[in-house]
Amino acid sequence: MRLPAGTRDWLPEELAAKRALEASLREVFTRFGYREAATPGFERFDVIEAGLGEALGEESFRFTDRRGTTMALRPEMTTPIARLVSTRLRGAPMPLRLCYVAPVYRYEEPQEGRMREFTQAGVELIGNGSVEADVEIMLSALEALDAAGLPDARIDVNHVAIVDAVLREVGLEPREVRIVKGLLGRRNLVALRAFCAAHGAPGVQVIPELALMRGGEEVLERLLQYVPHPRVDGGIARLRAILARAASLSMEHRIAIDFALLRDFEYYTGLVFEAYVPELGFSLLGGGRYDGLLENFGFETPAVGWTVGVERLLIALERRGGIPEAPDGSVQFLVACDDRTARALRERGARVLRALDDCGEQALLAEARLRGIPHVVVAGLCIGVADGTRRPIEEVLGAPAGDGRS
Amino acid sequence: MSLTIAVPKGTLLEESRRRLANAGLSLPHDVGRKLILDDPGGGARFLLLRPSDVPTYVEFGAADCGIVGADVLWETERSVSELADLNFGYCRLVVAGPRSAGFHQGRPLPTFCRVASKFVRSAEGYFAERDLPVQIIPLHGSVEISPVVGLADLIVDLVATGRTLAEHDLVIVDEIAPSTARFVVNPVRFRAKYEEVTALLERLQCDA
């Protein structure tokens, strides 16, 4: 038996840690007023392609149903949520706040932090295009990272319209804009410099500069020295607002502007951001504004959101020895063949194993030691496995509920 | 925060050491078999690696940044950011064949010819672009003897001076691309250690 490449099993302890992390993310979502929705694990491929464009659609696992319709396992959740909102929720009061925690599938070369099946948790704020919505989304991302146990995680932000405007301003053709954005996103300065040298137009020298500019307010000033043009004003105003609002909550040190941050997904139209911790070589969380996405499904409305890789968060936490603490699931009582007592204990909320063999006290104690169960119940007595103390079971049952140990 | 820098053993090592020294970082000499070395000034930790492993260490973040030949980057296709052409370690990736075959004089390459190379991906890419089906024979060294002994019709290999080719009576049929040493960085570390990385970038570039 072998696992498919890029998949994994979750043993009970591992899954408990993952569930605990998901619970803390869900709690943040709830506190921000986001309600969880779910969509099918697979979609028609044309839906996925309409959302993600050709290149990323290619990364999906595809199959055909018996009628020959191409289906795809969902490679991310934003497109299915956009479809859902466009069809079922377009009459709902806007803005909508939806969240999800769900497995997604991508055909990628597996490596640390990149699995073919992984869990995404995220939020979508749909129906509001204001900077306030951008700010809410950024702040909820920071809160989620805090709740996950990574309060030092940092976020880099950009606005894709700024880069687009700069590249048009210096005179690049649409085809060249695509090439340059690909190089900029990978921060390939060697190829960018070669491109600029070959292009020769005055002003293209700003392009390699874009790839190296990173910081706070001051990089916006620097950009304006190169491209003083009203077309970048809108984007710059948004980034300024985000920096200012982060500063008002003393979180400005966690946010930096990075003009080379261009997320892979074609649907982003405005704000984009990614979160990372210094010790990992990949980002943990990413998101942005995608005002054109729902239009692909016939519902023209702005939207902004982010998603976090749950397994990536777990890797970051494990590296620090800070695995999320799961609720205690260990068994408290091992009960001899006595269904009534077992039931009475369970009704009080205790975690109870009923012995499957009709065996005596010594055998039960040995079994309890093997499994790390603190109490054995036999013949109306509750025996402490560690110290041998004996109490009538009525005494245990009579104690305040939830106090299973005493 | 100091930087962990992946440095390639082999032909790029000495010039890398010199460039790093100009940037104020001292990569110790004569260290026996130690592969992890510290700058005495505390500015950096160095990992001495096989050149082809440098992109892997940088992509996974085991090193923040590194120096590596462009040929290795083409071959490994790791997602690292190429920040600078350091303009040393110049060589060319070429297609070469026996002088007697006459490919260099314009005789067309036969379909399904056998191509021996250490640069499998680059070779595949080159022939795929020309719609020429070939059989790639992956080798790990001494590629230039393969046409001599009849293992391959052509080779794809790096050429610095061309002396090795000449010794085996091989001639260049086509140049695929010139290669030089590059300064690469992990995309997330570029952000996490922005000041350190950009300072090193600037100092590595000011020497040419």
Coordinates of C-alpha atoms in Angstrom, one line a residue:
Chain A
M1 CA 0.0 0.0 0.0
R2 CA 1.4 3.4 -0.9
L3 CA 0.1 6.9 -0.5
P4 CA -0.3 9.1 -3.6
A5 CA 2.6 11.6 -3.8
G6 CA 1.9 14.8 -2.0
T7 CA -0.7 13.4 0.4
R8 CA -0.4 12.3 4.0
D9 CA -2.2 10.6 6.8
W10 CA -3.0 12.3 10.1
L11 CA -2.5 10.2 13.2
P12 CA -4.8 11.1 16.1
E13 CA -2.3 13.3 18.0
E14 CA -1.4 15.1 14.7
L15 CA -5.0 15.6 13.8
A16 CA -5.9 16.9 17.3
A17 CA -3.2 19.6 16.9
K18 CA -4.6 20.5 13.4
R19 CA -8.1 20.6 14.7
A20 CA -7.1 22.8 17.6
L21 CA -5.4 25.2 15.2
E22 CA -8.5 25.2 12.9
A23 CA -10.7 25.9 16.0
S24 CA -8.6 29.0 16.9
L25 CA -8.8 30.3 13.3
R26 CA -12.6 29.7 13.2
E27 CA -12.9 31.6 16.4
V28 CA -11.2 34.6 14.9
F29 CA -13.5 34.4 11.8
T30 CA -16.5 34.3 14.1
R31 CA -15.2 37.3 16.1
F32 CA -15.0 39.3 12.9
G33 CA -18.6 38.3 12.0
Y34 CA -17.7 35.8 9.2
R35 CA -19.9 32.7 8.7
E36 CA -18.6 29.5 7.4
A37 CA -19.7 28.1 4.1
A38 CA -18.8 24.9 2.3
T39 CA -18.8 24.0 -1.4
P40 CA -18.3 20.6 -3.2
G41 CA -14.8 19.1 -3.3
F42 CA -15.0 19.1 -7.1
E43 CA -16.4 21.6 -9.5
R44 CA -16.9 21.8 -13.2
F45 CA -13.5 22.6 -14.7
D46 CA -14.9 25.6 -16.7
V47 CA -15.8 27.2 -13.3
I48 CA -12.3 26.7 -12.0
E49 CA -10.8 28.1 -15.2
A50 CA -13.2 31.1 -15.3
G51 CA -11.8 32.0 -11.9
L52 CA -8.2 31.1 -12.1
G53 CA -7.3 31.5 -15.7
E54 CA -5.6 29.0 -17.8
A55 CA -2.2 28.7 -16.1
L56 CA -3.4 27.9 -12.6
G57 CA -6.3 25.9 -14.0
E58 CA -3.6 23.6 -15.4
E59 CA -2.5 22.8 -11.8
S60 CA -5.8 21.2 -11.0
F61 CA -6.5 17.5 -10.8
R62 CA -9.0 16.8 -13.6
F63 CA -11.3 14.0 -14.5
T64 CA -14.3 13.5 -16.7
D65 CA -17.7 12.3 -15.6
R66 CA -19.6 9.7 -17.6
R67 CA -21.1 12.3 -19.9
G68 CA -17.6 13.6 -20.7
T69 CA -17.9 16.8 -18.7
T70 CA -14.5 17.8 -17.4
M71 CA -14.4 18.2 -13.6
A72 CA -11.6 19.4 -11.3
L73 CA -10.9 19.0 -7.7
R74 CA -11.0 22.5 -6.3
P75 CA -7.4 24.0 -6.3
E76 CA -8.5 26.9 -4.0
M77 CA -11.6 28.2 -2.3
T78 CA -12.0 31.7 -3.6
T79 CA -13.4 30.7 -7.0
P80 CA -16.0 28.3 -5.6
I81 CA -17.1 30.9 -3.0
A82 CA -17.4 33.5 -5.8
R83 CA -19.6 31.0 -7.8
L84 CA -21.7 30.4 -4.7
V85 CA -22.2 34.0 -4.0
S86 CA -23.0 34.8 -7.7
T87 CA -25.7 32.1 -7.8
R88 CA -27.2 31.7 -4.4
L89 CA -26.4 34.8 -2.4
R90 CA -26.6 37.7 -4.8
G91 CA -29.8 38.9 -3.1
A92 CA -28.3 38.7 0.4
P93 CA -27.5 42.0 2.2
M94 CA -24.1 43.2 1.2
P95 CA -21.4 43.1 2.2
L96 CA -21.2 39.4 2.8
R97 CA -18.7 38.0 5.2
L98 CA -18.0 34.3 4.5
C99 CA -15.2 32.0 5.7
Y100 CA -14.1 28.4 5.1
V101 CA -11.8 25.7 6.3
A102 CA -11.5 23.1 3.6
P103 CA -9.1 20.7 1.8
V104 CA -7.9 21.8 -1.7
Y105 CA -5.9 19.9 -4.3
R106 CA -3.1 21.0 -6.7
Y107 CA -1.0 19.0 -9.0
E108 CA 2.4 20.4 -7.9
E109 CA 5.8 18.9 -7.2
P110 CA 5.5 18.0 -3.5
Q111 CA 8.0 19.4 -1.0
E112 CA 7.9 20.8 2.5
G113 CA 5.0 23.2 2.7
R114 CA 3.7 22.2 -0.8
M115 CA 1.4 19.2 -0.8
R116 CA -1.1 18.0 -3.4
E117 CA -3.8 17.9 -0.8
F118 CA -3.8 20.6 1.8
T119 CA -6.1 22.7 4.0
Q120 CA -7.0 26.3 3.4
A121 CA -8.7 28.5 5.9
G122 CA -9.8 31.9 4.8
V123 CA -12.2 34.8 4.7
E124 CA -14.0 36.6 1.8
L125 CA -15.5 40.1 2.2
I126 CA -17.8 40.5 -0.7
G127 CA -19.8 43.5 -2.0
N128 CA -17.7 46.3 -0.6
G129 CA -14.8 48.0 -2.6
S130 CA -13.8 50.5 0.0
V131 CA -10.4 50.9 1.7
E132 CA -12.2 50.1 4.9
A133 CA -12.8 46.6 3.6
D134 CA -9.1 46.3 2.7
V135 CA -8.2 47.4 6.2
E136 CA -10.6 44.9 7.8
I137 CA -9.2 42.1 5.8
M138 CA -5.6 43.1 6.7
L139 CA -6.4 43.3 10.4
S140 CA -8.2 40.0 10.4
A141 CA -5.2 38.4 8.8
L142 CA -2.9 39.8 11.6
E143 CA -5.4 38.6 14.3
A144 CA -5.5 35.1 12.8
L145 CA -1.7 34.9 12.8
D146 CA -1.7 36.0 16.4
A147 CA -4.4 33.5 17.3
A148 CA -2.4 30.7 15.5
G149 CA 0.5 31.5 17.9
L150 CA 2.7 33.4 15.4
P151 CA 2.5 37.0 16.7
D152 CA 5.8 37.9 15.1
A153 CA 4.5 37.0 11.6
R154 CA 4.8 39.9 9.2
I155 CA 2.9 41.0 6.1
D156 CA 4.1 42.5 2.9
V157 CA 1.6 44.4 0.8
N158 CA 1.3 45.8 -2.7
H159 CA -1.3 47.2 -5.0
V160 CA -1.3 45.6 -8.4
A161 CA -2.7 48.7 -10.1
I162 CA 0.4 50.6 -9.1
V163 CA 2.7 48.3 -10.9
D164 CA 0.4 48.1 -13.9
A165 CA 0.2 51.9 -14.1
V166 CA 4.0 52.3 -13.8
L167 CA 4.6 49.8 -16.6
R168 CA 2.1 51.5 -18.9
E169 CA 3.5 54.9 -18.0
V170 CA 7.0 53.9 -19.1
G171 CA 5.5 52.7 -22.4
L172 CA 5.4 49.0 -22.3
E173 CA 3.1 47.0 -24.6
P174 CA 0.5 44.7 -22.9
R175 CA 2.6 41.7 -23.9
E176 CA 5.7 43.2 -22.4
V177 CA 3.8 44.1 -19.2
R178 CA 2.9 40.4 -18.8
I179 CA 6.6 39.4 -19.2
V180 CA 7.9 42.0 -16.9
K181 CA 5.3 41.2 -14.2
G182 CA 6.4 37.6 -14.4
L183 CA 10.0 38.6 -13.8
L184 CA 9.1 41.1 -11.2
G185 CA 7.0 38.6 -9.2
R186 CA 10.0 36.2 -9.1
R187 CA 12.3 39.2 -8.4
N188 CA 14.6 38.2 -11.3
L189 CA 16.7 41.3 -11.4
V190 CA 19.1 39.9 -13.9
A191 CA 16.4 39.3 -16.5
L192 CA 14.7 42.6 -15.7
R193 CA 17.9 44.5 -16.2
A194 CA 18.5 42.7 -19.5
F195 CA 14.9 43.5 -20.6
C196 CA 15.4 47.2 -19.8
A197 CA 18.7 47.4 -21.5
A198 CA 17.2 45.8 -24.6
H199 CA 14.0 47.9 -24.5
G200 CA 16.0 51.2 -24.3
A201 CA 13.0 53.5 -23.6
P202 CA 13.8 56.3 -21.1
G203 CA 12.0 55.6 -17.8
V204 CA 12.3 51.8 -17.9
Q205 CA 15.1 52.0 -15.4
V206 CA 12.5 52.3 -12.7
I207 CA 11.5 48.7 -13.3
P208 CA 14.5 47.0 -11.6
E209 CA 14.2 49.7 -8.8
L210 CA 10.6 48.5 -8.2
A211 CA 12.0 45.0 -7.5
L212 CA 14.3 46.4 -4.8
M213 CA 12.0 48.9 -3.1
R214 CA 10.6 47.7 0.2
G215 CA 9.6 49.5 3.4
G216 CA 7.1 51.8 4.8
E217 CA 5.7 55.2 3.7
E218 CA 9.1 56.3 2.3
V219 CA 9.0 53.8 -0.6
L220 CA 5.8 55.4 -1.8
E221 CA 7.6 58.8 -1.8
R222 CA 10.4 57.2 -3.7
L223 CA 8.1 55.7 -6.3
L224 CA 6.4 59.1 -6.9
Q225 CA 9.9 60.5 -7.7
Y226 CA 10.0 58.1 -10.6
V227 CA 6.4 58.1 -11.7
P228 CA 4.5 61.3 -10.7
H229 CA 1.3 60.2 -12.4
P230 CA -2.4 60.3 -11.3
R231 CA -2.9 56.8 -12.4
V232 CA -0.9 55.5 -9.4
D233 CA -2.6 57.8 -6.9
G234 CA -5.5 55.5 -6.1
G235 CA -3.3 52.6 -5.2
I236 CA -0.9 54.7 -3.2
A237 CA -3.8 56.2 -1.2
R238 CA -4.9 52.7 -0.3
L239 CA -1.5 51.6 0.8
R240 CA -1.1 54.8 2.8
A241 CA -4.4 54.1 4.5
I242 CA -3.5 50.6 5.4
L243 CA -0.1 51.7 6.9
A244 CA -1.8 54.5 8.8
R245 CA -4.5 52.2 10.3
A246 CA -1.9 49.6 11.2
A247 CA 0.0 52.3 12.9
S248 CA -3.0 53.4 14.9
L249 CA -3.1 49.9 16.4
S250 CA 0.7 49.9 16.9
M251 CA 1.1 47.2 14.2
E252 CA 3.0 49.2 11.6
H253 CA 6.2 47.3 12.3
R254 CA 4.5 44.2 11.0
I255 CA 3.6 45.6 7.6
A256 CA 5.9 46.6 4.7
I257 CA 5.3 47.6 1.1
D258 CA 6.9 45.4 -1.5
F259 CA 6.3 46.3 -5.2
A260 CA 7.5 42.9 -6.4
L261 CA 4.8 41.1 -4.5
L262 CA 2.5 40.0 -7.3
R263 CA 0.5 37.0 -6.4
D264 CA 0.2 34.2 -9.0
F265 CA -3.5 34.4 -9.2
E266 CA -4.7 36.4 -12.2
Y267 CA -7.9 37.5 -10.4
Y268 CA -6.3 40.1 -8.1
T269 CA -7.1 43.7 -9.0
G270 CA -5.9 45.9 -6.1
L271 CA -4.4 45.2 -2.7
V272 CA -2.3 42.0 -2.5
F273 CA -0.4 40.7 0.5
E274 CA 1.5 37.8 1.9
A275 CA 2.5 36.9 5.4
Y276 CA 5.6 35.1 6.4
V277 CA 7.8 34.2 9.4
P278 CA 11.6 34.7 9.0
E279 CA 12.6 31.1 9.6
L280 CA 10.4 29.6 6.8
G281 CA 11.3 29.9 3.1
F282 CA 7.7 30.1 2.0
S283 CA 4.7 32.4 2.8
L284 CA 2.0 31.3 5.2
L285 CA -0.9 33.4 4.2
G286 CA -1.9 35.4 1.1
G287 CA -4.7 37.4 -0.2
G288 CA -5.9 40.6 -1.8
R289 CA -8.7 42.3 -3.7
Y290 CA -10.4 40.6 -6.7
D291 CA -13.0 43.0 -7.9
G292 CA -13.4 41.3 -11.3
L293 CA -13.8 37.7 -10.2
L294 CA -17.5 37.5 -9.4
E295 CA -18.2 39.2 -12.7
N296 CA -16.9 36.0 -14.4
F297 CA -20.0 34.4 -12.9
G298 CA -22.4 37.1 -13.9
F299 CA -22.4 39.1 -10.6
E300 CA -20.5 42.4 -10.8
T301 CA -19.4 43.1 -7.3
P302 CA -16.1 43.9 -5.5
A303 CA -14.5 41.5 -3.1
V304 CA -11.4 41.1 -1.0
G305 CA -10.1 38.2 1.1
W306 CA -7.2 36.0 2.3
T307 CA -6.4 32.4 2.8
V308 CA -3.9 30.6 5.0
G309 CA -2.3 27.2 4.6
V310 CA -3.1 25.3 7.8
E311 CA -0.3 22.8 7.3
R312 CA 2.1 25.6 6.7
L313 CA 1.1 27.2 10.0
L314 CA 1.6 23.8 11.7
I315 CA 5.1 23.6 10.2
A316 CA 5.9 27.1 11.5
L317 CA 4.6 26.1 14.9
E318 CA 6.4 22.8 15.0
R319 CA 9.7 24.5 14.2
R320 CA 9.2 26.5 17.3
G321 CA 8.1 23.7 19.5
G322 CA 4.7 25.4 19.8
I323 CA 2.3 22.8 18.6
P324 CA -1.3 23.9 19.3
E325 CA -2.7 22.4 22.5
A326 CA -5.5 20.1 21.8
P327 CA -8.4 19.5 24.2
D328 CA -7.6 16.4 26.4
G329 CA -9.0 13.3 24.7
S330 CA -7.4 10.7 26.9
V331 CA -9.5 8.0 28.5
Q332 CA -10.2 8.5 32.3
F333 CA -11.9 5.2 33.3
L334 CA -11.5 1.6 32.4
V335 CA -14.7 -0.1 33.5
A336 CA -15.1 -3.9 33.9
C337 CA -18.1 -5.6 32.2
D338 CA -20.7 -3.2 33.6
D339 CA -22.7 -1.2 31.1
R340 CA -24.7 0.7 33.7
T341 CA -21.7 2.2 35.4
A342 CA -20.0 3.0 32.1
R343 CA -23.1 4.7 30.9
A344 CA -23.5 6.7 34.1
L345 CA -19.9 7.9 33.9
R346 CA -20.3 8.9 30.2
E347 CA -23.5 10.8 31.0
R348 CA -21.4 12.8 33.4
G349 CA -19.0 13.7 30.6
A350 CA -16.3 11.3 31.5
R351 CA -14.3 9.4 28.8
V352 CA -14.8 5.7 29.5
L353 CA -13.5 2.5 28.0
R354 CA -15.5 -0.6 28.8
A355 CA -13.4 -3.7 29.0
L356 CA -14.2 -6.1 26.1
D357 CA -12.9 -9.1 28.0
D358 CA -14.5 -10.4 31.2
C359 CA -11.3 -10.2 33.2
G360 CA -10.4 -9.7 36.8
E361 CA -9.0 -6.7 38.7
Q362 CA -5.3 -7.5 38.1
A363 CA -5.8 -7.8 34.4
L364 CA -7.8 -4.6 34.3
L365 CA -5.0 -2.7 36.2
A366 CA -2.4 -4.1 33.8
E367 CA -4.5 -2.9 30.8
A368 CA -5.0 0.5 32.4
R369 CA -1.3 0.9 33.0
L370 CA -0.5 -0.1 29.4
R371 CA -3.0 2.5 28.1
G372 CA -2.2 5.2 30.6
I373 CA -5.8 5.2 32.0
P374 CA -5.8 6.7 35.6
H375 CA -8.9 4.8 37.0
V376 CA -10.2 1.3 36.9
V377 CA -13.8 0.6 37.9
V378 CA -14.6 -3.0 39.0
A379 CA -17.2 -4.4 41.3
G380 CA -18.6 -1.1 42.4
L381 CA -15.2 0.3 43.3
C382 CA -13.1 3.0 41.6
I383 CA -9.4 2.1 41.9
G384 CA -6.6 4.6 41.4
V385 CA -4.1 2.9 39.1
A386 CA -1.2 4.9 40.4
D387 CA -1.8 4.7 44.1
G388 CA -4.3 1.8 44.6
T389 CA -6.8 4.0 46.4
R390 CA -10.3 2.5 46.4
R391 CA -13.5 4.5 46.6
P392 CA -17.1 3.4 46.1
I393 CA -18.2 4.3 42.6
E394 CA -21.3 6.2 44.0
E395 CA -18.8 8.6 45.5
V396 CA -17.3 9.3 42.1
L397 CA -20.7 9.6 40.5
G398 CA -21.9 11.9 43.2
A399 CA -19.0 14.4 42.9
P400 CA -19.6 17.6 40.9
A401 CA -19.9 16.9 37.2
G402 CA -16.7 17.3 35.1
D403 CA -14.6 16.4 38.1
G404 CA -13.9 12.9 36.9
R405 CA -10.6 12.5 38.5
S406 CA -11.4 12.8 42.2
Chain B
M1 CA 20.6 39.2 12.0
S2 CA 23.5 37.6 10.1
L3 CA 23.1 35.9 6.7
T4 CA 23.6 32.2 5.8
I5 CA 25.2 32.2 2.4
A6 CA 25.5 29.1 0.2
V7 CA 28.9 29.1 -1.6
P8 CA 29.7 26.7 -4.5
K9 CA 32.8 24.5 -4.2
G10 CA 34.8 24.2 -7.4
T11 CA 35.6 26.7 -10.1
L12 CA 33.5 29.6 -8.6
L13 CA 34.9 29.2 -5.1
E14 CA 38.0 31.4 -5.3
E15 CA 36.4 34.4 -7.0
S16 CA 33.4 34.0 -4.7
R17 CA 35.7 34.3 -1.8
R18 CA 37.3 37.4 -3.2
R19 CA 34.0 39.1 -3.9
L20 CA 32.7 38.2 -0.4
A21 CA 36.0 39.7 1.1
N22 CA 35.4 42.9 -0.9
A23 CA 31.9 42.9 0.7
G24 CA 33.5 42.7 4.1
L25 CA 32.9 39.0 4.7
S26 CA 35.7 36.6 5.3
L27 CA 35.2 33.0 4.1
P28 CA 38.0 31.1 5.9
H29 CA 40.7 29.3 3.9
D30 CA 42.1 25.8 4.6
V31 CA 39.4 24.5 6.7
G32 CA 39.9 20.8 6.2
R33 CA 36.7 19.1 5.6
K34 CA 34.4 21.5 7.4
L35 CA 31.4 22.5 5.3
I36 CA 29.9 25.0 7.6
L37 CA 32.1 28.0 8.2
D38 CA 31.6 31.3 10.1
D39 CA 32.8 34.7 9.2
P40 CA 35.2 35.6 12.0
G41 CA 33.5 39.0 12.1
G42 CA 30.1 37.4 12.7
G43 CA 28.6 38.9 9.6
A44 CA 27.7 35.6 7.9
R45 CA 27.7 31.8 8.0
F46 CA 28.8 30.0 4.9
L47 CA 27.7 26.6 3.6
L48 CA 30.2 25.0 1.2
L49 CA 28.1 23.0 -1.2
R50 CA 28.2 21.2 -4.5
P51 CA 27.2 23.9 -7.1
S52 CA 24.1 22.0 -8.1
D53 CA 22.9 21.9 -4.5
V54 CA 23.1 25.7 -4.0
P55 CA 19.6 26.5 -5.4
T56 CA 18.0 23.7 -3.3
Y57 CA 19.5 25.1 -0.1
V58 CA 18.3 28.6 -1.0
E59 CA 14.8 27.6 -2.1
F60 CA 14.1 25.7 1.1
G61 CA 15.6 28.5 3.2
A62 CA 18.4 26.4 4.7
A63 CA 20.5 29.3 3.3
D64 CA 19.2 32.8 2.9
C65 CA 21.1 33.5 -0.3
G66 CA 23.9 32.1 -2.4
I67 CA 26.3 32.3 -5.3
V68 CA 25.7 29.9 -8.2
G69 CA 26.3 29.7 -12.0
A70 CA 23.4 30.5 -14.2
D71 CA 23.8 27.1 -15.9
V72 CA 22.9 25.5 -12.5
L73 CA 19.8 27.7 -12.2
W74 CA 18.6 26.6 -15.7
E75 CA 19.1 23.0 -14.8
T76 CA 17.5 23.0 -11.4
E77 CA 14.6 25.3 -12.0
R78 CA 14.3 26.1 -8.3
S79 CA 12.3 29.1 -7.3
V80 CA 14.9 31.5 -6.1
S81 CA 15.2 35.2 -6.9
E82 CA 18.1 36.1 -9.1
L83 CA 19.3 39.4 -7.8
A84 CA 22.5 40.1 -9.6
D85 CA 24.8 38.9 -12.4
L86 CA 28.2 38.9 -10.7
N87 CA 30.0 38.8 -14.1
F88 CA 32.5 36.1 -13.2
G89 CA 32.9 32.5 -14.0
Y90 CA 32.1 33.1 -17.6
C91 CA 31.4 30.1 -19.7
R92 CA 29.0 29.0 -22.5
L93 CA 26.6 26.1 -22.7
V94 CA 27.0 24.7 -26.1
V95 CA 26.0 21.9 -28.4
A96 CA 29.2 20.2 -29.7
G97 CA 29.9 17.3 -32.0
P98 CA 32.8 15.5 -33.7
R99 CA 34.6 17.7 -36.3
S100 CA 34.3 14.8 -38.7
A101 CA 30.5 14.8 -38.6
G102 CA 30.4 18.3 -40.1
F103 CA 27.4 19.5 -38.0
H104 CA 29.3 22.8 -37.4
Q105 CA 29.4 23.4 -41.1
G106 CA 25.7 23.3 -41.4
R107 CA 25.0 19.6 -42.0
P108 CA 21.5 19.1 -40.5
L109 CA 21.2 17.2 -37.3
P110 CA 19.7 13.8 -37.8
T111 CA 16.4 12.9 -36.1
F112 CA 16.8 10.8 -32.9
C113 CA 20.5 11.6 -32.5
R114 CA 22.0 10.7 -29.2
V115 CA 22.9 13.6 -27.0
A116 CA 25.1 13.1 -23.9
S117 CA 24.9 15.7 -21.2
K118 CA 25.1 16.7 -17.6
F119 CA 22.5 19.4 -18.5
V120 CA 19.5 17.3 -19.2
R121 CA 16.8 19.9 -18.8
S122 CA 18.7 22.5 -20.8
A123 CA 19.5 20.0 -23.6
E124 CA 15.8 18.8 -23.7
G125 CA 14.7 22.4 -23.9
Y126 CA 17.0 23.3 -26.7
F127 CA 16.0 20.4 -28.9
A128 CA 12.3 20.7 -28.1
E129 CA 12.3 24.3 -29.2
R130 CA 13.6 23.1 -32.6
D131 CA 11.1 20.3 -32.8
L132 CA 14.0 17.8 -33.1
P133 CA 13.4 14.5 -31.4
V134 CA 16.6 13.3 -29.7
Q135 CA 17.6 10.8 -27.2
I136 CA 19.2 12.4 -24.2
I137 CA 21.8 10.3 -22.4
P138 CA 22.3 11.7 -18.9
L139 CA 25.9 11.6 -17.7
H140 CA 27.7 12.9 -14.6
G141 CA 31.1 13.7 -16.0
S142 CA 33.7 13.3 -18.8
V143 CA 30.9 14.0 -21.2
E144 CA 33.4 15.0 -24.0
I145 CA 34.6 11.4 -24.4
S146 CA 31.1 10.1 -25.2
P147 CA 31.2 10.9 -29.0
V148 CA 34.8 9.6 -29.2
V149 CA 33.8 6.2 -28.0
G150 CA 30.5 6.1 -29.9
L151 CA 28.1 6.6 -27.0
A152 CA 26.6 9.8 -28.4
D153 CA 26.4 11.8 -31.6
L154 CA 26.4 15.2 -29.8
I155 CA 27.1 16.6 -26.4
V156 CA 25.6 19.6 -24.6
D157 CA 28.2 20.9 -22.2
L158 CA 29.8 24.0 -20.6
V159 CA 32.8 25.4 -22.3
A160 CA 35.2 27.9 -20.8
T161 CA 38.3 27.9 -22.9
G162 CA 37.4 25.2 -25.5
R163 CA 40.6 23.3 -24.8
T164 CA 38.8 20.1 -23.6
L165 CA 36.7 20.1 -26.7
A166 CA 39.7 20.5 -29.0
E167 CA 41.5 17.7 -27.2
H168 CA 38.7 15.3 -28.2
D169 CA 38.4 16.7 -31.7
L170 CA 35.0 18.2 -30.9
V171 CA 33.7 21.5 -32.3
I172 CA 30.9 23.8 -31.3
V173 CA 27.7 23.3 -33.3
D174 CA 25.6 25.9 -31.6
E175 CA 25.8 28.1 -28.5
I176 CA 22.8 27.7 -26.2
A177 CA 23.6 30.5 -23.8
P178 CA 26.4 32.2 -21.9
S179 CA 26.6 31.6 -18.2
T180 CA 28.0 33.6 -15.3
A181 CA 27.8 33.5 -11.5
R182 CA 24.6 34.9 -10.0
F183 CA 23.7 36.1 -6.6
V184 CA 20.4 34.4 -5.6
V185 CA 18.2 34.8 -2.6
N186 CA 15.2 33.0 -1.1
P187 CA 12.1 35.0 -1.9
V188 CA 10.9 35.1 1.7
R189 CA 14.3 35.9 3.2
F190 CA 14.6 38.8 0.8
R191 CA 11.8 40.3 2.9
A192 CA 12.7 38.9 6.3
K193 CA 16.3 40.1 6.0
Y194 CA 15.8 42.9 3.6
E195 CA 18.5 45.2 5.0
E196 CA 21.2 42.5 5.2
V197 CA 20.4 41.1 1.7
T198 CA 20.3 44.4 -0.1
A199 CA 23.5 45.7 1.7
L200 CA 25.3 42.5 0.5
L201 CA 23.8 42.8 -3.0
E202 CA 25.2 46.4 -3.3
R203 CA 28.6 45.4 -2.0
L204 CA 28.9 42.3 -4.2
Q205 CA 28.0 44.4 -7.3
C206 CA 30.3 47.4 -6.8
D207 CA 33.3 45.2 -7.6
A208 CA 33.5 44.2 -11.3

